[in-house]
CSV table of C-alpha atoms in Angstrom, one decimal:
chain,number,residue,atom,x,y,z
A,140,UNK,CA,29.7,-29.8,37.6
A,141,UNK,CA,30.0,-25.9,38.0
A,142,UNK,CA,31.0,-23.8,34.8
A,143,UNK,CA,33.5,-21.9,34.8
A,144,UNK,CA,32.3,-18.6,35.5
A,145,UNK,CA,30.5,-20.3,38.6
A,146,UNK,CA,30.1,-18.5,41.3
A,147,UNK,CA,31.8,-21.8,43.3
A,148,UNK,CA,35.1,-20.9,40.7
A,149,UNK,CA,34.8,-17.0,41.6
A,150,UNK,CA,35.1,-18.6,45.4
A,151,UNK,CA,38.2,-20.6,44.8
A,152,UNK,CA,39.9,-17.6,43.0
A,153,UNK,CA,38.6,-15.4,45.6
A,154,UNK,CA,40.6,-17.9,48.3
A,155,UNK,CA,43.9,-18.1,46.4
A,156,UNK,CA,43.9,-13.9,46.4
A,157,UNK,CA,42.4,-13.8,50.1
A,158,UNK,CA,46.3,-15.6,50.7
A,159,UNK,CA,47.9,-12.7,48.8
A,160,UNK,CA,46.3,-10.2,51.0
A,161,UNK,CA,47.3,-12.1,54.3
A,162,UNK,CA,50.8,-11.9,52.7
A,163,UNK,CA,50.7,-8.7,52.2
A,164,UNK,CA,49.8,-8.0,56.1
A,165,UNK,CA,52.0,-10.4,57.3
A,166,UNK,CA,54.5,-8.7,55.3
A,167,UNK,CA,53.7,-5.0,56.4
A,168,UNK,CA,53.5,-6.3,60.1
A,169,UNK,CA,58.0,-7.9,59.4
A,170,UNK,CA,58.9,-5.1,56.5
A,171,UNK,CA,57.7,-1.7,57.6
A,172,UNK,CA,58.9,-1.6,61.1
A,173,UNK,CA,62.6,-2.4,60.0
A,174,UNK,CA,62.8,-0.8,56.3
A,175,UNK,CA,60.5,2.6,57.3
A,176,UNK,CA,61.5,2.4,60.8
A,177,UNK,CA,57.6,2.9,61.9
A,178,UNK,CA,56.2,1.4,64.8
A,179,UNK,CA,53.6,-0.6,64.4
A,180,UNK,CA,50.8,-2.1,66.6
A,181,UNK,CA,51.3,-5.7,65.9
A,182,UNK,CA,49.1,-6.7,68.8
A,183,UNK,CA,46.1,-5.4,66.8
A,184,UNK,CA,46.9,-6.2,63.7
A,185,UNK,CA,48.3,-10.1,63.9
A,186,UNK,CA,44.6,-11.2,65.2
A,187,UNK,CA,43.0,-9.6,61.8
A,188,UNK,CA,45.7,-11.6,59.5
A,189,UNK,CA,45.2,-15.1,62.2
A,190,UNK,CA,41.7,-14.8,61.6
A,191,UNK,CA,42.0,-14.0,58.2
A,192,UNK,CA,44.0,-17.2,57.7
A,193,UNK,CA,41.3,-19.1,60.0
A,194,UNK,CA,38.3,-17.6,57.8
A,195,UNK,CA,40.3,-18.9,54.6
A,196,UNK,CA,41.2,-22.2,55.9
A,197,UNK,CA,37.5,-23.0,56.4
A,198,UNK,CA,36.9,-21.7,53.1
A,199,UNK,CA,38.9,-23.8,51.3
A,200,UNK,CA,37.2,-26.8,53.3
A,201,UNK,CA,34.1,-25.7,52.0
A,202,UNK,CA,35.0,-24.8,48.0
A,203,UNK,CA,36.6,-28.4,48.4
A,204,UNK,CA,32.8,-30.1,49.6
A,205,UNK,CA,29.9,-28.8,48.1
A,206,UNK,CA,29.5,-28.3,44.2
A,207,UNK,CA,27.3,-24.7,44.1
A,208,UNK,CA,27.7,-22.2,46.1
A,209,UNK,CA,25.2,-19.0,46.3
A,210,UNK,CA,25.8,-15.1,45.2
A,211,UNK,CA,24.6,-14.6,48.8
A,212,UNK,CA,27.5,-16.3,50.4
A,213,UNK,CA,29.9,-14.8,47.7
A,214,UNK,CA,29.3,-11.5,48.5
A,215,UNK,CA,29.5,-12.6,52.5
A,216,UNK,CA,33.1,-13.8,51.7
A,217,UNK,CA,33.8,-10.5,49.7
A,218,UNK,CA,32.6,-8.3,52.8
A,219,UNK,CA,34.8,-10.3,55.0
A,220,UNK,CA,38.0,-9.1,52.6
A,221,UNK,CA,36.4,-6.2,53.1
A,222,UNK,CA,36.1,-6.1,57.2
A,223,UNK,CA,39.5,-7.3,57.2
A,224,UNK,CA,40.9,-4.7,55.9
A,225,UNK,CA,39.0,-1.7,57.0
A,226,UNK,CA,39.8,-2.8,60.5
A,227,UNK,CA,43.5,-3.2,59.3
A,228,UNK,CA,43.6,0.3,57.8
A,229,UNK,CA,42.3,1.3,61.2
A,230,UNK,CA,45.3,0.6,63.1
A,231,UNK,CA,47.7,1.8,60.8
A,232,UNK,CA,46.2,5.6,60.0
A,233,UNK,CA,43.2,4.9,58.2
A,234,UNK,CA,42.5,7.0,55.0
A,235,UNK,CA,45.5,7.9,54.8
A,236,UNK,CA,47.6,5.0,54.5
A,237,UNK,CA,48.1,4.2,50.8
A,238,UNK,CA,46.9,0.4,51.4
A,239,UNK,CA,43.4,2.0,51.3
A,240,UNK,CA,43.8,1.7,47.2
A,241,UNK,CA,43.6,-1.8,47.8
A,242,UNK,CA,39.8,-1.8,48.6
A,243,UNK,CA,39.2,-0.9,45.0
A,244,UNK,CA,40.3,-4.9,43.9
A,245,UNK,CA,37.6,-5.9,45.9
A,246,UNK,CA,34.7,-4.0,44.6
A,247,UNK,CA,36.2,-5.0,40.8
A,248,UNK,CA,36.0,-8.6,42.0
A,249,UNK,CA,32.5,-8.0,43.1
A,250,UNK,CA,31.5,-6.2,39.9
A,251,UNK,CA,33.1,-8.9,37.7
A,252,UNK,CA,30.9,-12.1,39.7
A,253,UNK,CA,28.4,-11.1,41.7
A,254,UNK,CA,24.8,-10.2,40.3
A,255,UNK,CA,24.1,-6.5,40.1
A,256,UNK,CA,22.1,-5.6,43.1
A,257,UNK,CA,24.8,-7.6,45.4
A,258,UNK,CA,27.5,-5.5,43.2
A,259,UNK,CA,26.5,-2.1,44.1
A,260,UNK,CA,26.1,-2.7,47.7
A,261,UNK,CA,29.7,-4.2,48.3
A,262,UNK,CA,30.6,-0.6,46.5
A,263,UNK,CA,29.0,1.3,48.9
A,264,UNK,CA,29.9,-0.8,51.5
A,265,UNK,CA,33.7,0.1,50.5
A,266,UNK,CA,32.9,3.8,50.1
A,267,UNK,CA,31.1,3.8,53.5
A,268,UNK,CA,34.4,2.0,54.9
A,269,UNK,CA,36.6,4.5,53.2
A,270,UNK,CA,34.5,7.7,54.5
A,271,UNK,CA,34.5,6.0,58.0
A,272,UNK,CA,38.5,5.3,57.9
A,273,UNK,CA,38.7,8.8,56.6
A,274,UNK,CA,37.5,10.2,60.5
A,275,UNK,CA,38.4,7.3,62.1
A,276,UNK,CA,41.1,6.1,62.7
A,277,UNK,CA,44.7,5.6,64.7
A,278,UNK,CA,47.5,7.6,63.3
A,279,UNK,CA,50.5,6.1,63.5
A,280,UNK,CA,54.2,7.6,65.2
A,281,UNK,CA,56.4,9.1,62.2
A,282,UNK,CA,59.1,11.6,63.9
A,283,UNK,CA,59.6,12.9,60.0
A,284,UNK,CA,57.3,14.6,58.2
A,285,UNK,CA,58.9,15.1,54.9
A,286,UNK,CA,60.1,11.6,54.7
A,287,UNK,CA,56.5,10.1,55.8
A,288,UNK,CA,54.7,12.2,52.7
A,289,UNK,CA,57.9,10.8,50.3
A,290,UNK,CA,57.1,6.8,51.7
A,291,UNK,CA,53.7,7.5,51.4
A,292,UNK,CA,54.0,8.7,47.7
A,293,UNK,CA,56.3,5.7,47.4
A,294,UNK,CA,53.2,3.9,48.9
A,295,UNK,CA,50.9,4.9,46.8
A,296,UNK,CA,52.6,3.6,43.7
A,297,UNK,CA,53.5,0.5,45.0
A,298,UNK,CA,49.3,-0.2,46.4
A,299,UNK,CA,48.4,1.0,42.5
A,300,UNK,CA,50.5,-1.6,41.1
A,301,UNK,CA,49.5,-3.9,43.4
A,302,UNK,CA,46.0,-3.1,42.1
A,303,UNK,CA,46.4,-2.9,38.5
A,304,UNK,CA,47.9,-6.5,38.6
A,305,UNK,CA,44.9,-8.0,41.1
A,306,UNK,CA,42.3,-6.5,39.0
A,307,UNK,CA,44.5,-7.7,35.3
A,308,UNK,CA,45.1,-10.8,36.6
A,309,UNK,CA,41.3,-11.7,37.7
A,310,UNK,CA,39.6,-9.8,35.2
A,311,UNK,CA,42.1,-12.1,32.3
A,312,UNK,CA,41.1,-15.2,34.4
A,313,UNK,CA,37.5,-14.3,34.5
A,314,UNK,CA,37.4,-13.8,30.7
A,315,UNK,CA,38.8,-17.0,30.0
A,316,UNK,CA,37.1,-18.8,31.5
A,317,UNK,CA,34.0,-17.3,30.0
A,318,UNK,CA,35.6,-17.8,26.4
A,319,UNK,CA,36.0,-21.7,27.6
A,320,UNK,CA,32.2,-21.6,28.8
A,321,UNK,CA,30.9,-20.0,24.8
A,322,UNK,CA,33.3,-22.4,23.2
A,323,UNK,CA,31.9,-25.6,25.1
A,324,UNK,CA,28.1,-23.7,24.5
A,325,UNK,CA,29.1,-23.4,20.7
A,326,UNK,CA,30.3,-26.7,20.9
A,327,UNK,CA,27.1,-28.1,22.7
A,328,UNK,CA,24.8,-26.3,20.0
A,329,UNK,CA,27.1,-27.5,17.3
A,330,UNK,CA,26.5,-31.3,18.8
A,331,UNK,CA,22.3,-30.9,19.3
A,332,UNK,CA,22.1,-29.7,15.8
A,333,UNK,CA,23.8,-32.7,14.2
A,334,UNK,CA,21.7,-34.7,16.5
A,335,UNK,CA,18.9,-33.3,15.1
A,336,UNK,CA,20.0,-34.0,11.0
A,337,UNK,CA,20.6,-37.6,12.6
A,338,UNK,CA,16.7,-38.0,14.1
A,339,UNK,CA,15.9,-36.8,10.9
A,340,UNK,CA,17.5,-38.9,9.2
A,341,UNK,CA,16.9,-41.9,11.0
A,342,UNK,CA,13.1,-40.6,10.3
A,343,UNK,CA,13.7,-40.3,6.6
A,344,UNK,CA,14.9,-44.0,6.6
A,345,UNK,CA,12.5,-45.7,8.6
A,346,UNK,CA,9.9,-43.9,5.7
A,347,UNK,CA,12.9,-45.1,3.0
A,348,UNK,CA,12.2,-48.6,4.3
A,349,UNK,CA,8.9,-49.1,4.2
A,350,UNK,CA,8.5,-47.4,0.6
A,351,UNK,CA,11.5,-49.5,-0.9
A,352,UNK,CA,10.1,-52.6,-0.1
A,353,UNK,CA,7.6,-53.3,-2.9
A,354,UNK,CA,9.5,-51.9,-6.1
A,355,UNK,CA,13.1,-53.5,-4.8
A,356,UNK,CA,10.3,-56.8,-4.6
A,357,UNK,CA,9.4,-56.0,-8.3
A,358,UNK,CA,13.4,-55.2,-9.3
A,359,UNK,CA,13.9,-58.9,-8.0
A,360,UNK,CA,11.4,-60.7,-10.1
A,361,UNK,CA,12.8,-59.0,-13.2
A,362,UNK,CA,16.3,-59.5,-12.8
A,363,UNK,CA,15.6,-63.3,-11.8
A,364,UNK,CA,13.5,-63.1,-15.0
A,365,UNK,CA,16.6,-61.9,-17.0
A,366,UNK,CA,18.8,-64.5,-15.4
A,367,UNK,CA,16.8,-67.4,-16.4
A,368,UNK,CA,16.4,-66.2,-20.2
A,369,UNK,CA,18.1,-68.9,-22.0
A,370,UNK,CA,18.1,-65.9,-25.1
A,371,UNK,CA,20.6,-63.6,-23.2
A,372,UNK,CA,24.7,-63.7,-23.7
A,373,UNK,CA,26.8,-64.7,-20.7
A,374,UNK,CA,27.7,-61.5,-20.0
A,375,UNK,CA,24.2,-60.2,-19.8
A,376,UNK,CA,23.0,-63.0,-17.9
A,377,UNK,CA,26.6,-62.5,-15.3
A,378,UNK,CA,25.3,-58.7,-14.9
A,379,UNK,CA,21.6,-59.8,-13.9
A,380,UNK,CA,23.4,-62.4,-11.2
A,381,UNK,CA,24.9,-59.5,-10.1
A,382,UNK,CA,21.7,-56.9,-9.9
A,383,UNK,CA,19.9,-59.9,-7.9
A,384,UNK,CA,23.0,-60.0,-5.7
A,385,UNK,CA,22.8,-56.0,-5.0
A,386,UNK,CA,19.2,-56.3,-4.6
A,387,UNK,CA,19.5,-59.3,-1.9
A,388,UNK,CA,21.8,-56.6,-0.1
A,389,UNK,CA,19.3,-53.6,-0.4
A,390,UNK,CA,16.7,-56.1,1.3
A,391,UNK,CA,18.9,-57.4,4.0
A,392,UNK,CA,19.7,-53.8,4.7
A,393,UNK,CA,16.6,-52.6,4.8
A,394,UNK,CA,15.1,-55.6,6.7
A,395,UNK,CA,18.1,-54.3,9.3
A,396,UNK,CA,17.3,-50.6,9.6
A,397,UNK,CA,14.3,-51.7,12.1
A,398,UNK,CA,16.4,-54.2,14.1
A,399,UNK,CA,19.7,-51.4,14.4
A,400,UNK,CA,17.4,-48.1,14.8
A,401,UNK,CA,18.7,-46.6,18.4
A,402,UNK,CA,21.3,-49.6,18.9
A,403,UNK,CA,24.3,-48.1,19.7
A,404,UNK,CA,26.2,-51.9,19.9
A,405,UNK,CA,25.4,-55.1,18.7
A,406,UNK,CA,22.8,-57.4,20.0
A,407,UNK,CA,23.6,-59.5,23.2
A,408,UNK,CA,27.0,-57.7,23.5
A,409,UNK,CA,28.7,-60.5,22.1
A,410,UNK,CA,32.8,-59.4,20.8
A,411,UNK,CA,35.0,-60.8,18.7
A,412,UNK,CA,38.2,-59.7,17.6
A,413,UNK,CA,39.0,-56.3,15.9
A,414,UNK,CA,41.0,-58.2,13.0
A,415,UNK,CA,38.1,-60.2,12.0
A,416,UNK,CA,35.8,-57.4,12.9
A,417,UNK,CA,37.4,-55.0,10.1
A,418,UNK,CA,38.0,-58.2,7.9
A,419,UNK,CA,33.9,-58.9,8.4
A,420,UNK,CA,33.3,-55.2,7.2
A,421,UNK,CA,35.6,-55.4,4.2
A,422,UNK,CA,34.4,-58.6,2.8
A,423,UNK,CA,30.9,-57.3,3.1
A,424,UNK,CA,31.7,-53.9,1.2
A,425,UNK,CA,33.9,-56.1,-1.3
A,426,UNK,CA,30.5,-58.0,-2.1
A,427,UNK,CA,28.5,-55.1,-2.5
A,428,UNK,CA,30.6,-53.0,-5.0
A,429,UNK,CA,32.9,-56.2,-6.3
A,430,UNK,CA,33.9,-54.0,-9.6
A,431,UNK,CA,36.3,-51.4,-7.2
A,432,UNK,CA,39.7,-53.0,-6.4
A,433,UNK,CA,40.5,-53.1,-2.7
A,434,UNK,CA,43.9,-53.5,-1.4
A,435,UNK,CA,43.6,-54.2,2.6
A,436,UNK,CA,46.5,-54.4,5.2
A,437,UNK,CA,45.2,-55.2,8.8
A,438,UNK,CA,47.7,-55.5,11.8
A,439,UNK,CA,46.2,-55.3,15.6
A,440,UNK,CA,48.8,-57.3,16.5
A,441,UNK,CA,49.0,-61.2,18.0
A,442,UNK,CA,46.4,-61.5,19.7
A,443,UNK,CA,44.4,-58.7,18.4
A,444,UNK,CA,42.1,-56.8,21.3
A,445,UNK,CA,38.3,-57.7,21.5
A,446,UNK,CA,35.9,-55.1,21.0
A,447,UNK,CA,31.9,-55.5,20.9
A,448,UNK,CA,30.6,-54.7,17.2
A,449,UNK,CA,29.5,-51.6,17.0
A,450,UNK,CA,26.8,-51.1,13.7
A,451,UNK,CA,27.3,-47.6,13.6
A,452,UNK,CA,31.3,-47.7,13.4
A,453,UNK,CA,30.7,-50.9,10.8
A,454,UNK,CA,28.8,-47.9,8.7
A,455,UNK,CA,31.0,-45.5,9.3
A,456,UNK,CA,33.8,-47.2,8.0
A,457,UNK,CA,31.6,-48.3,5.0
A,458,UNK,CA,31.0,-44.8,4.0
A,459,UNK,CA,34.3,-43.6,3.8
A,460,UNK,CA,35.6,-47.1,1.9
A,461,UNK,CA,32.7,-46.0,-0.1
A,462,UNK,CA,33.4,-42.4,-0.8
A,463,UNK,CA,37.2,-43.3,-2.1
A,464,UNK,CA,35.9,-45.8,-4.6
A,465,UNK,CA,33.8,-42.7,-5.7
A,466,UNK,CA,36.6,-40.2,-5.6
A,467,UNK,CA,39.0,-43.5,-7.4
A,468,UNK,CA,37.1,-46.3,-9.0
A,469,UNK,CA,40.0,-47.6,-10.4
A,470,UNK,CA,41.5,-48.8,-6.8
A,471,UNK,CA,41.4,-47.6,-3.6
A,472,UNK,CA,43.7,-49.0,-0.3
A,473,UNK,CA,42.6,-49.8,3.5
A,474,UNK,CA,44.8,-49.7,6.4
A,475,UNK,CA,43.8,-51.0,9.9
A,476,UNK,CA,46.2,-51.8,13.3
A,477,UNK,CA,46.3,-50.8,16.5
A,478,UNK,CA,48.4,-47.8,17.8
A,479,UNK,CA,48.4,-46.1,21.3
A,480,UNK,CA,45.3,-47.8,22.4
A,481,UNK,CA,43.9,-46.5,19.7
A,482,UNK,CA,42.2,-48.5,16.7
A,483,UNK,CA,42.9,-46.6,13.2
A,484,UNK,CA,41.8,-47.0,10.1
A,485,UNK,CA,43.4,-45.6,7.4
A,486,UNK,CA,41.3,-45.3,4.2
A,487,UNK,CA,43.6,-44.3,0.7
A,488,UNK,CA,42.5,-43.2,-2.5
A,489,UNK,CA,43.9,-41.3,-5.6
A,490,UNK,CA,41.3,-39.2,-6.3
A,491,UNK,CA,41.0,-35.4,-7.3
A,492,UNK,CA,41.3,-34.7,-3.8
A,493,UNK,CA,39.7,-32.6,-1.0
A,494,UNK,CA,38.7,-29.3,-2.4
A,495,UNK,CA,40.5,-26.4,-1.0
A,496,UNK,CA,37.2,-24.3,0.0
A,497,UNK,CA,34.9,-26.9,2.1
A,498,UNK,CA,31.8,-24.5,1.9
A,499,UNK,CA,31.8,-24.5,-2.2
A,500,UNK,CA,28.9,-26.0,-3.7
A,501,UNK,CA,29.5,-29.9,-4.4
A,502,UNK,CA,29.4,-30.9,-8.0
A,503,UNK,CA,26.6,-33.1,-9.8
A,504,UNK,CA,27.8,-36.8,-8.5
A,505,UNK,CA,29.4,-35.8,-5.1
A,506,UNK,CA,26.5,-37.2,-3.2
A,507,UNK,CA,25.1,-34.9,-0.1
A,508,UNK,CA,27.7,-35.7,2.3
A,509,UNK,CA,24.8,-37.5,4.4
A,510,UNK,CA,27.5,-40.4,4.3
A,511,UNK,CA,30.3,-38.3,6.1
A,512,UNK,CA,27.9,-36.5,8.7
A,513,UNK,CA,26.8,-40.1,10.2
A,514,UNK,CA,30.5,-41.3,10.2
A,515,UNK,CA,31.5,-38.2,12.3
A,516,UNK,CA,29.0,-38.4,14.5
A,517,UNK,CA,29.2,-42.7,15.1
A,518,UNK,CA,33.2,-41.2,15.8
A,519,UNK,CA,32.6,-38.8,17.9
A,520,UNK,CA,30.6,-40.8,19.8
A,521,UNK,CA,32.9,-43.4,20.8
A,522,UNK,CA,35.2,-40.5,21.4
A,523,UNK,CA,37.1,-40.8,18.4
A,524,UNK,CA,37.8,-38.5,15.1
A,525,UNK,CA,37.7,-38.6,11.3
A,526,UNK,CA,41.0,-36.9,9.6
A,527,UNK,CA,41.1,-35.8,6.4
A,528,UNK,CA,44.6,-34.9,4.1
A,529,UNK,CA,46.3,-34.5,1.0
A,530,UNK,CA,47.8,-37.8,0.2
A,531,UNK,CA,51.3,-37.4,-1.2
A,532,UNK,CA,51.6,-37.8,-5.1
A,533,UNK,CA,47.5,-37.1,-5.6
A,534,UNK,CA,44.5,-37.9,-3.9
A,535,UNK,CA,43.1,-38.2,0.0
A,536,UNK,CA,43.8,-40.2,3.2
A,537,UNK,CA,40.8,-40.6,5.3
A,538,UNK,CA,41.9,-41.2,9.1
A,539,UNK,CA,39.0,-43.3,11.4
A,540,UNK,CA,40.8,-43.2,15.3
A,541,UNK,CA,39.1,-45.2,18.1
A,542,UNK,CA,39.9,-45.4,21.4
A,543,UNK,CA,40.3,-49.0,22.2
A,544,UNK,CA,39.0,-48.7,25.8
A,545,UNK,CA,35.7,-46.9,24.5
A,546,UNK,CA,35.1,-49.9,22.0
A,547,UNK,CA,35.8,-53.1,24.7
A,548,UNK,CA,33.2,-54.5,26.7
């Protein structure tokens, strides 16, 4: 695929302003005879705009077949613009028509897409046509003098505002679309730097794996140690049943992180539906953190749509579930359904809220945002988003959208 400021796009704008200039013969050739009342030759000047209109037809046949084309044959198609109309000036007084201004678009054109070297020799290829025109040439029949210097005054505006609006009107297009190109550049560096944070990451947790092991092991032994003392209170001995619980869940998730690392969907692309998908994920945050209150409302509609289980969405979602029962321990609401082909998931909380400047320093308890930055990126790359805003009366709504069609088999 070319970028924008491709010398195969310069073609293609160079083909819808080679049809402005056969207009522009084609209307000299009808206008000028009738309006100015003088003569032209048309039988030398309708071959230049027909094969002006042949050269462009084959153009366009070619922009339309082939993905890159060269500076070389730029510049070729430039000096054709350029032959065109030298050999048009030619028959229709040379230098001093006022249409001679319009070689000036062309070299601009040049300037603005060609390389340098190719650049400067279409300019002096148009100041070697305008010096030749300037001796050669045919003059053409005007029986007034005084009212052949007024239209050629009258000329020489109209050719400059011809001019300013060619050169404006390519020049703007030419900058956009080099804006577009350092946006999507910016973009692309934004995109290979997170990757980056998520190798290392993934890095830091294979290492976080293999150290855990042993004193999570040692964790386990006491609190199954504490559970069986027959000395300790029921609600002492309730909390060790529950540190063993949390424990089982740090080993099961650290026995997945081998089994999940570079697995972008679930193994042997097996699906299920996206109801019992989000109800899987809830149940399993529900056991992990039973002491937050979780209201849940799930609607993808009868029959829901299958997806295949993606891991890194299942985390996603648990992080921001996970970050509203930080921000609001004492209750926190999840919405999920299915709206235009799009899975959401709408995650509520009535917390202090989002802070106004994003770039201030987090606060002792926030956490590192490490959460948030693999949710984004397990979004963005099933080509969905992550929302944040104020949630009416206090607090935050955290918005997961999902293209259905990226999440089916």
């Amino acid at each position: 695929m070319p970028s924008p400021a491709s010398p195969t796009d310069a073609l293609r704008r160079l083909i819808g302003l080679r049809w402005l200039s056969i207009g522009t013969m084609l209307g000299v050739l009808l206008f000028v005879p009738w309006l100015l009342d003088i003569p032209l030759p048309g039988a030398a000047l309708l071959p230049v705009a027909v094969t002006l209109i042949a050269i462009n037809g084959l153009s366009m046949l070619r922009a339309a077949r082939i993905s890159a084309i060269r500076p070389a044959e730029l510049f070729a198609q430039l000096c054709i613009e350029l032959g065109a109309w030298s050999a048009f000036l030619y028959f229709t007084g040379g230098a001093t028509n006022p249409l001679i201004s319009l070689l000036l678009p062309l070299v601009a054109i040049g300037a603005a897409t060609l390389p340098g070297r190719w650049a400067w020799l279409l300019a002096v290829l148009a100041v070697v046509a305008y010096s030749v025109l300037w001796d050669f040439n045919e003059q053409l029949d005007i029986y007034d003098s005084g009212l052949a210097v007024h239209w050629h005054l009258a000329g020489m505006w109209l050719t400059f505002a011809l001019s300013a609006g060619v050169i404006v009107w390519y020049v703007v297009r030419m900058t956009a679309a080099i804006r577009r190109r350092d946006q999507a550049l910016a973009a692309a560096r934004e995109s290979s730097l997170r990757s980056e944070r998520i190798v290392a990451l993934g890095n830091l947790a294979a290492g976080a794996a293999h150290e855990l092991g042993t004193p999570l092991g040692t964790m386990a032994i006491v609190a199954g140690e504490l559970a069986r003392n027959p000395g300790l209170d029921d609600d002492t001995r309730a909390d060790a049943e529950i540190l063993l619980t949390q424990i089982a869940h740090c080993k099961t998730i650290l026995g997945g992180l081998t089994l999940r690392a570079g697995s972008l969907r679930a193994e042997g692309g097996s699906t299920m539906a996206a109801d019992a998908w989000l109800a899987g994920i809830i149940e399993r945050w529900r056991s992990q953190r039973p002491h937050v209150p979780l209201a849940t409302r799930i609607d993808c509609g009868d029959p829901a749509p299958t997806l295949v289980a993606d891991t890194t969405l299942e985390q996603a979602i648990h992080n921001l579930i996970n970050n509203a029962a930080d921000a609001d321990p004492a209750g926190i609401e999840c919405e999920a359904g299915v709206d235009d082909a799009e899975l959401v998931v709408r995650v509520l909380d009535r917390g202090p809220g989002m802070p106004v400047d994003e770039a201030a320093p987090r606060s002792p308890g926030q956490g590192l945002g490490i959460g948030l930055l693999l949710a984004g990126s397990a979004a963005e790359r099933c080509g969905g988003s992550i929302r944040f805003a104020p949630r009416p009366g206090g607090g935050t709504v955290a918005t997961l959208s999902l293209p259905l069609a990226n999440l089916q088999p």
